[in-house]
């Protein structure tokens, strides 16, 4: 005999799943943005070989399915590198790298969006390349990239659902388990869908609030 | 453990079969999503507020809910209401519906980018509204949105790998089978990663050529 009815405990399970999803999303986003920005800076300094390597890796990561990347890390790495990869580690590595690949593109275009004349003027004033990056480029690039970055993160939040395939107990996995137990797919997947939708909306809202703030210096103030 | 790609040689044909199935699914889903996207784009540019609202709700919902959740909703949900279809059809339906949301945005942007003068000229010529739409607005909109529609297709190719979770043996599904027969996950998934990257790269080249060809009369004359 099995419980086919929904119990109040299912709500707690869904909350837990949502927590895992959001936790992994935050961790991988943070790591991904950091790595992606570092890659962008490496390109800004035109480090030979490394720049080409990063561009190649980012192209591969952008143009292949995340599911395959997950399988490569989760099933492929243990055999090759003789290391133990738990589902959560595999999820962290894959999602961070994938986010980094997209952040890299955003970072590059944000850095390139700043007019050459500004950089030349700053150089003429005797600022070092780092000072130019830190005080001239970074603030403007941040404001420029926050829009695309929000869109990317909303997308990455949905990509996290794929980690359920390798067994991480995230929201999608909890949904799959509830579905198997209750056999009420419409209710279960609708509930899971709504939770994902709300989380995505929250990310989008925070992103646009941050964008408004970062763009405040260039916003039209009125006469 | 050493990397040995020759181990995959006997499975090349099997993987190619999977790639063919991926291509089939994506081709059918592309047609489906462009038709759906066209209808939704028309609805989103409608003069009736409730039609616009409904179309926006569809786009917003399917862009903010993970594809995996949508897929499971259809895969487990449809049999519940007495519709028994195979994994292929379910996959095509799910891909078309989620792709339609993205395609509608691309086509809508194409419609909004049309010069008012063109429409006014058509009105002055006495063309009925339906003819203006099907013969003037849509062809121009589709032509300008070839590139964005192309990225929808590329995304669809990558997303189609998720169909392996509902037992559809396309490229990723077959690769999983090969892994379980050879116990060489690293080699299999590295090759798979590169195959997907090459595939999407070729598709993006084809789209650029198509875009150039469709807009050939808009190119400046080169002497």
Coordinates of C-alpha atoms in Angstrom, one line a residue:
Chain A
X1 CA 0.0 0.0 0.0
X2 CA 1.2 3.5 -0.7
X3 CA 0.1 7.0 -0.1
X4 CA -1.5 8.3 -3.2
X5 CA -3.0 11.4 -1.5
X6 CA -1.2 14.7 -1.1
X7 CA 0.0 15.3 2.5
X8 CA 1.0 18.6 4.1
X9 CA 4.5 17.1 4.2
X10 CA 4.7 17.4 0.4
X11 CA 4.6 21.2 0.8
X12 CA 7.7 20.9 3.0
X13 CA 9.3 18.7 0.4
X14 CA 8.6 21.3 -2.3
X15 CA 10.1 24.0 -0.2
X16 CA 13.2 21.9 0.3
X17 CA 13.5 21.4 -3.4
X18 CA 13.0 25.1 -4.1
X19 CA 15.7 25.8 -1.5
X20 CA 18.2 23.4 -3.2
X21 CA 17.4 24.9 -6.6
X22 CA 17.8 28.5 -5.4
X23 CA 20.9 27.6 -3.3
X24 CA 22.6 26.0 -6.3
X25 CA 21.5 28.8 -8.6
X26 CA 23.0 31.4 -6.3
X27 CA 26.2 29.6 -5.8
X28 CA 26.7 28.8 -9.5
X29 CA 25.7 32.3 -10.6
X30 CA 28.2 33.9 -8.2
X31 CA 31.0 31.5 -9.3
X32 CA 30.0 31.8 -13.0
X33 CA 29.9 35.6 -12.9
X34 CA 33.3 35.7 -11.1
X35 CA 34.9 33.3 -13.6
X36 CA 33.3 35.0 -16.6
X37 CA 34.5 38.5 -15.5
X38 CA 38.0 37.2 -14.9
X39 CA 38.0 35.7 -18.4
X40 CA 36.8 39.0 -19.7
X41 CA 39.7 40.8 -17.9
X42 CA 42.2 38.3 -19.3
X43 CA 40.9 39.1 -22.8
X44 CA 41.1 42.9 -22.0
X45 CA 44.8 42.4 -21.2
X46 CA 45.2 40.4 -24.4
X47 CA 47.1 37.6 -22.7
X48 CA 48.3 35.4 -25.6
X49 CA 47.2 31.7 -25.9
X50 CA 45.0 32.1 -22.8
X51 CA 42.6 34.4 -24.6
X52 CA 42.3 32.1 -27.5
X53 CA 41.8 29.1 -25.2
X54 CA 39.1 30.9 -23.2
X55 CA 37.3 31.9 -26.4
X56 CA 37.3 28.3 -27.6
X57 CA 36.1 26.9 -24.4
X58 CA 33.4 29.4 -24.1
X59 CA 32.2 28.7 -27.6
X60 CA 32.1 25.0 -26.9
X61 CA 30.2 25.5 -23.7
X62 CA 27.7 27.9 -25.3
X63 CA 27.1 25.6 -28.3
X64 CA 26.5 22.3 -26.6
X65 CA 23.6 21.1 -24.5
X66 CA 24.0 21.5 -20.7
X67 CA 22.7 18.0 -20.2
X68 CA 25.7 16.6 -22.2
X69 CA 28.1 18.8 -20.2
X70 CA 26.5 17.5 -17.0
X71 CA 26.9 13.9 -18.1
X72 CA 30.5 14.5 -19.1
X73 CA 31.3 15.9 -15.6
X74 CA 29.2 13.4 -13.7
X75 CA 30.0 10.2 -15.6
X76 CA 33.2 11.1 -17.4
X77 CA 35.4 12.8 -14.9
X78 CA 35.4 10.1 -12.2
X79 CA 36.9 7.5 -14.6
X80 CA 39.4 9.8 -16.2
X81 CA 40.6 11.8 -13.2
X82 CA 40.1 9.2 -10.6
X83 CA 38.1 11.6 -8.5
X84 CA 34.8 11.1 -6.7
X85 CA 32.1 13.3 -8.2
X86 CA 28.9 13.7 -6.3
X87 CA 25.8 14.9 -8.1
X88 CA 26.0 18.3 -6.3
X89 CA 29.7 18.7 -7.2
X90 CA 29.0 17.9 -10.9
X91 CA 26.1 20.4 -10.8
X92 CA 28.3 23.1 -9.3
X93 CA 31.1 22.6 -11.8
X94 CA 28.9 22.3 -14.9
X95 CA 26.5 25.2 -14.1
X96 CA 29.3 27.5 -13.0
X97 CA 31.3 26.8 -16.2
X98 CA 28.3 27.2 -18.4
X99 CA 27.2 30.5 -16.8
X100 CA 30.9 31.7 -17.0
X101 CA 30.9 31.0 -20.8
X102 CA 27.9 33.3 -21.3
X103 CA 29.0 35.9 -18.8
X104 CA 32.3 36.1 -20.7
X105 CA 30.5 37.1 -23.9
X106 CA 28.5 39.8 -21.9
X107 CA 31.7 41.0 -20.2
X108 CA 33.6 41.3 -23.5
X109 CA 30.8 43.3 -25.2
X110 CA 30.3 45.5 -22.1
X111 CA 34.1 46.3 -22.1
X112 CA 34.0 47.0 -25.9
X113 CA 30.9 49.2 -25.5
X114 CA 33.0 51.9 -23.9
X115 CA 34.3 54.4 -26.4
X116 CA 38.0 54.2 -27.3
X117 CA 38.3 58.0 -26.8
X118 CA 37.4 57.6 -23.1
X119 CA 40.1 55.0 -22.6
X120 CA 42.7 57.1 -24.6
X121 CA 41.8 60.2 -22.6
X122 CA 42.3 58.3 -19.3
X123 CA 45.6 56.9 -20.6
X124 CA 46.8 60.4 -21.5
X125 CA 46.1 61.4 -18.0
X126 CA 48.6 58.8 -16.9
X127 CA 46.2 56.2 -15.5
X128 CA 47.6 52.6 -15.7
X129 CA 45.8 50.0 -17.6
X130 CA 44.4 48.6 -14.3
X131 CA 43.2 52.0 -13.2
X132 CA 41.4 52.5 -16.5
X133 CA 39.7 49.2 -16.1
X134 CA 38.8 49.8 -12.5
X135 CA 37.7 53.5 -12.6
X136 CA 36.6 54.2 -16.2
X137 CA 35.5 50.9 -17.7
X138 CA 34.1 48.9 -14.8
X139 CA 31.3 51.3 -13.6
X140 CA 30.0 51.8 -17.1
X141 CA 30.4 48.2 -18.1
X142 CA 28.5 47.1 -15.0
X143 CA 25.5 49.3 -15.9
X144 CA 25.7 48.2 -19.5
X145 CA 25.8 44.5 -18.8
X146 CA 23.2 44.2 -16.0
X147 CA 20.3 43.9 -18.5
X148 CA 21.8 41.0 -20.5
X149 CA 23.0 39.5 -17.3
X150 CA 19.5 39.4 -15.8
X151 CA 18.2 37.7 -18.9
X152 CA 21.0 35.2 -18.7
X153 CA 20.4 34.4 -15.0
X154 CA 16.6 34.0 -15.6
X155 CA 17.6 31.4 -18.2
X156 CA 20.2 29.8 -16.0
X157 CA 17.6 29.4 -13.2
X158 CA 15.6 27.2 -15.6
X159 CA 18.7 25.3 -16.7
X160 CA 19.3 24.2 -13.1
X161 CA 16.2 21.9 -13.5
X162 CA 18.5 19.6 -15.6
X163 CA 20.5 18.6 -12.6
X164 CA 17.5 16.6 -11.4
X165 CA 18.5 14.1 -14.2
X166 CA 21.7 13.2 -12.4
X167 CA 19.9 12.9 -9.1
X168 CA 20.2 16.2 -7.2
X169 CA 17.1 16.6 -5.1
X170 CA 16.1 19.9 -6.5
X171 CA 12.6 21.2 -7.3
X172 CA 12.3 19.2 -10.5
X173 CA 13.4 16.0 -8.9
X174 CA 11.0 16.5 -6.0
X175 CA 8.3 17.1 -8.6
X176 CA 9.2 13.8 -10.4
X177 CA 9.1 11.9 -7.1
X178 CA 5.7 13.4 -6.1
X179 CA 4.5 12.6 -9.6
X180 CA 5.5 9.0 -9.3
X181 CA 3.9 8.6 -5.9
X182 CA 0.6 10.4 -6.4
X183 CA 0.2 9.9 -10.2
X184 CA -1.4 13.3 -10.5
X185 CA 0.9 14.9 -13.1
X186 CA -1.2 18.0 -13.8
X187 CA -1.3 19.1 -10.2
X188 CA 2.3 18.3 -9.4
X189 CA 3.9 19.8 -12.5
X190 CA 1.6 22.9 -12.4
X191 CA 2.7 23.5 -8.8
X192 CA 6.4 23.0 -9.7
X193 CA 6.0 25.2 -12.8
X194 CA 4.4 28.0 -10.7
X195 CA 7.3 27.8 -8.2
X196 CA 9.9 28.1 -11.0
X197 CA 7.9 30.9 -12.6
X198 CA 7.8 32.9 -9.4
X199 CA 11.5 32.4 -8.8
X200 CA 12.3 33.5 -12.3
X201 CA 10.1 36.6 -11.9
X202 CA 11.9 37.4 -8.6
X203 CA 15.3 37.3 -10.3
X204 CA 14.0 39.5 -13.2
X205 CA 12.6 42.0 -10.7
X206 CA 15.8 42.2 -8.7
X207 CA 17.8 42.6 -11.9
X208 CA 15.7 45.5 -13.1
X209 CA 15.9 47.2 -9.7
X210 CA 19.6 46.9 -9.8
X211 CA 19.8 48.1 -13.3
X212 CA 17.8 51.2 -12.4
X213 CA 20.2 51.9 -9.6
X214 CA 23.4 51.4 -11.6
X215 CA 22.0 53.5 -14.4
X216 CA 21.0 56.3 -12.0
X217 CA 24.0 58.4 -12.9
X218 CA 23.1 58.5 -16.6
X219 CA 19.3 58.7 -16.2
X220 CA 17.5 61.7 -17.4
X221 CA 16.8 63.9 -14.3
X222 CA 14.4 66.3 -15.8
X223 CA 15.0 70.0 -16.4
Chain B
X1 CA 42.9 5.8 -17.7
X2 CA 43.9 6.9 -21.2
X3 CA 41.6 8.5 -23.7
X4 CA 40.9 6.2 -26.6
X5 CA 38.6 7.4 -29.2
X6 CA 38.9 4.4 -31.5
X7 CA 36.6 2.6 -29.1
X8 CA 33.7 4.6 -30.5
X9 CA 34.4 3.5 -34.1
X10 CA 31.8 0.6 -34.1
X11 CA 29.1 3.0 -32.8
X12 CA 29.4 5.8 -35.3
X13 CA 26.5 4.5 -37.3
X14 CA 24.4 4.2 -34.2
X15 CA 25.2 7.7 -33.1
X16 CA 24.4 9.0 -36.6
X17 CA 21.0 7.4 -36.4
X18 CA 20.5 9.4 -33.2
X19 CA 21.7 12.6 -34.9
X20 CA 19.2 12.0 -37.7
X21 CA 16.4 11.6 -35.2
X22 CA 17.5 14.9 -33.5
X23 CA 17.4 16.6 -36.9
X24 CA 13.9 15.2 -37.6
X25 CA 12.5 16.3 -34.2
X26 CA 14.0 19.8 -34.6
X27 CA 12.8 20.1 -38.2
X28 CA 9.2 19.3 -37.4
X29 CA 9.4 21.4 -34.2
X30 CA 10.8 24.3 -36.1
X31 CA 7.9 24.3 -38.5
X32 CA 5.5 24.0 -35.6
X33 CA 7.1 26.8 -33.6
X34 CA 7.3 29.2 -36.5
X35 CA 3.6 28.6 -37.3
X36 CA 2.7 29.0 -33.6
X37 CA 5.0 31.9 -33.2
X38 CA 3.4 33.7 -36.2
X39 CA -0.1 33.3 -34.8
X40 CA 1.1 34.5 -31.4
X41 CA 3.0 37.4 -32.9
X42 CA -0.2 38.4 -34.7
X43 CA -2.1 38.2 -31.5
X44 CA 0.5 40.2 -29.6
X45 CA 0.3 43.0 -32.2
X46 CA -3.5 42.9 -32.2
X47 CA -5.6 45.9 -31.4
X48 CA -7.7 44.0 -28.9
X49 CA -6.3 44.3 -25.4
X50 CA -7.4 40.8 -24.2
X51 CA -5.9 39.1 -27.2
X52 CA -2.6 40.8 -26.5
X53 CA -2.8 39.9 -22.8
X54 CA -3.5 36.3 -23.6
X55 CA -0.6 36.0 -26.0
X56 CA 1.7 37.8 -23.6
X57 CA 0.7 35.3 -20.8
X58 CA 1.6 32.4 -23.1
X59 CA 5.0 33.8 -24.0
X60 CA 5.7 34.8 -20.4
X61 CA 4.7 31.5 -19.0
X62 CA 6.6 29.3 -21.4
X63 CA 9.7 31.4 -21.3
X64 CA 9.9 31.3 -17.5
X65 CA 9.2 27.6 -16.8
X66 CA 12.0 25.1 -17.3
X67 CA 11.6 23.0 -20.5
X68 CA 12.1 19.9 -18.4
X69 CA 9.0 20.7 -16.3
X70 CA 7.0 21.5 -19.5
X71 CA 8.1 18.3 -21.0
X72 CA 7.1 16.2 -18.0
X73 CA 3.8 18.0 -17.8
X74 CA 3.0 16.9 -21.3
X75 CA 4.6 13.5 -21.1
X76 CA 2.9 12.4 -17.9
X77 CA -0.1 14.6 -18.2
X78 CA -1.5 13.9 -21.7
X79 CA -2.1 10.1 -21.0
X80 CA -4.0 11.2 -17.9
X81 CA -6.7 12.9 -20.1
X82 CA -6.8 10.0 -22.5
X83 CA -4.3 11.1 -25.1
X84 CA -1.8 8.4 -25.8
X85 CA 1.0 9.5 -28.0
X86 CA 4.6 8.3 -28.3
X87 CA 7.7 10.1 -27.0
X88 CA 8.5 11.5 -30.5
X89 CA 5.2 13.3 -30.8
X90 CA 5.3 14.5 -27.2
X91 CA 8.7 15.8 -27.8
X92 CA 7.8 17.6 -30.9
X93 CA 4.7 19.2 -29.3
X94 CA 6.7 20.3 -26.2
X95 CA 9.5 21.7 -28.3
X96 CA 7.0 23.5 -30.7
X97 CA 5.1 25.1 -27.8
X98 CA 8.2 26.3 -26.0
X99 CA 10.0 27.3 -29.2
X100 CA 6.8 29.1 -30.3
X101 CA 7.1 31.4 -27.3
X102 CA 10.6 32.4 -28.4
X103 CA 9.8 32.5 -32.1
X104 CA 6.8 34.8 -31.5
X105 CA 9.1 37.3 -29.9
X106 CA 11.4 37.3 -32.9
X107 CA 8.6 37.6 -35.4
X108 CA 6.9 40.3 -33.3
X109 CA 10.0 42.3 -33.4
X110 CA 10.1 41.9 -37.2
X111 CA 6.5 43.1 -37.4
X112 CA 7.1 46.1 -35.2
X113 CA 10.2 47.1 -37.2
X114 CA 8.1 47.5 -40.4
X115 CA 8.0 51.1 -41.7
X116 CA 4.5 52.6 -41.3
X117 CA 4.9 54.1 -44.8
X118 CA 4.8 50.6 -46.3
X119 CA 1.5 49.8 -44.6
X120 CA 0.0 53.1 -45.4
X121 CA 1.0 52.7 -49.1
X122 CA -0.7 49.4 -49.1
X123 CA -3.9 50.9 -47.5
X124 CA -3.9 53.7 -50.1
X125 CA -3.7 51.1 -52.8
X126 CA -6.9 49.7 -51.5
X127 CA -5.7 46.4 -50.3
X128 CA -7.9 44.7 -47.7
X129 CA -6.4 44.3 -44.2
X130 CA -6.0 40.6 -44.5
X131 CA -4.1 40.9 -47.8
X132 CA -1.9 43.6 -46.3
X133 CA -1.0 41.3 -43.5
X134 CA -0.4 38.1 -45.4
X135 CA 1.2 39.6 -48.5
X136 CA 3.1 42.6 -47.1
X137 CA 3.6 42.5 -43.4
X138 CA 4.4 38.8 -42.8
X139 CA 6.9 38.4 -45.7
X140 CA 8.9 41.4 -44.6
X141 CA 8.7 40.4 -40.9
X142 CA 9.8 36.8 -41.6
X143 CA 12.6 38.0 -43.8
X144 CA 14.0 40.3 -41.2
X145 CA 13.6 37.8 -38.4
X146 CA 15.5 35.0 -40.1
X147 CA 18.5 35.6 -37.8
X148 CA 16.7 35.6 -34.5
X149 CA 14.6 32.6 -35.7
X150 CA 17.9 30.9 -36.4
X151 CA 19.0 31.3 -32.8
X152 CA 15.7 29.9 -31.8
X153 CA 16.5 26.8 -33.9
X154 CA 20.0 26.5 -32.5
X155 CA 18.5 26.7 -29.0
X156 CA 16.0 24.1 -30.0
X157 CA 18.8 21.7 -31.2
X158 CA 20.5 22.1 -27.8
X159 CA 17.2 21.7 -25.9
X160 CA 16.2 18.6 -27.8
X161 CA 18.9 16.7 -25.9
X162 CA 16.5 16.9 -22.9
X163 CA 14.1 14.7 -24.9
X164 CA 16.4 11.8 -23.9
X165 CA 14.8 12.0 -20.5
X166 CA 11.5 10.8 -21.9
X167 CA 13.0 7.8 -23.5
X168 CA 13.3 9.3 -27.0
X169 CA 16.6 7.9 -28.4
X170 CA 17.9 10.9 -30.2
X171 CA 21.6 11.8 -30.3
X172 CA 22.0 12.2 -26.5
X173 CA 19.8 9.2 -25.8
X174 CA 21.9 7.0 -28.1
X175 CA 25.1 8.3 -26.6
X176 CA 23.8 7.2 -23.2
X177 CA 23.2 3.7 -24.6
X178 CA 26.7 3.7 -26.1
X179 CA 28.1 4.7 -22.7
X180 CA 26.4 1.8 -20.9
X181 CA 27.8 -0.6 -23.5
X182 CA 31.4 0.7 -23.6
X183 CA 31.8 2.0 -20.1
X184 CA 33.7 4.9 -21.6
X185 CA 31.6 8.0 -20.6
X186 CA 34.4 10.5 -21.0
X187 CA 35.1 9.7 -24.6
X188 CA 31.5 9.4 -25.6
X189 CA 30.4 12.7 -24.0
X190 CA 33.5 14.7 -25.2
X191 CA 32.7 13.5 -28.8
X192 CA 29.1 14.3 -28.2
X193 CA 29.9 17.8 -27.0
X194 CA 32.0 18.5 -30.1
X195 CA 29.4 17.0 -32.4
X196 CA 26.7 19.3 -31.0
X197 CA 29.1 22.3 -31.2
X198 CA 29.9 21.5 -34.8
X199 CA 26.2 20.9 -35.7
X200 CA 25.1 24.2 -34.2
X201 CA 28.0 26.0 -35.9
X202 CA 27.0 24.6 -39.3
X203 CA 23.4 25.6 -38.7
X204 CA 24.5 29.1 -37.8
X205 CA 26.5 29.4 -41.0
X206 CA 23.5 28.2 -43.0
X207 CA 21.3 30.8 -41.3
X208 CA 23.7 33.6 -42.2
X209 CA 23.7 32.4 -45.8
X210 CA 19.9 32.2 -45.9
X211 CA 19.7 35.7 -44.3
X212 CA 22.0 37.1 -47.0
X213 CA 20.1 35.4 -49.8
X214 CA 16.7 36.5 -48.6
X215 CA 17.8 40.1 -48.1
X216 CA 19.9 40.2 -51.2
X217 CA 18.0 43.0 -52.8
X218 CA 18.6 45.1 -49.7
X219 CA 22.4 44.8 -49.9
X220 CA 24.2 47.9 -51.1
X221 CA 25.5 47.6 -54.6
X222 CA 29.1 46.7 -54.7
X223 CA 31.1 48.0 -57.6

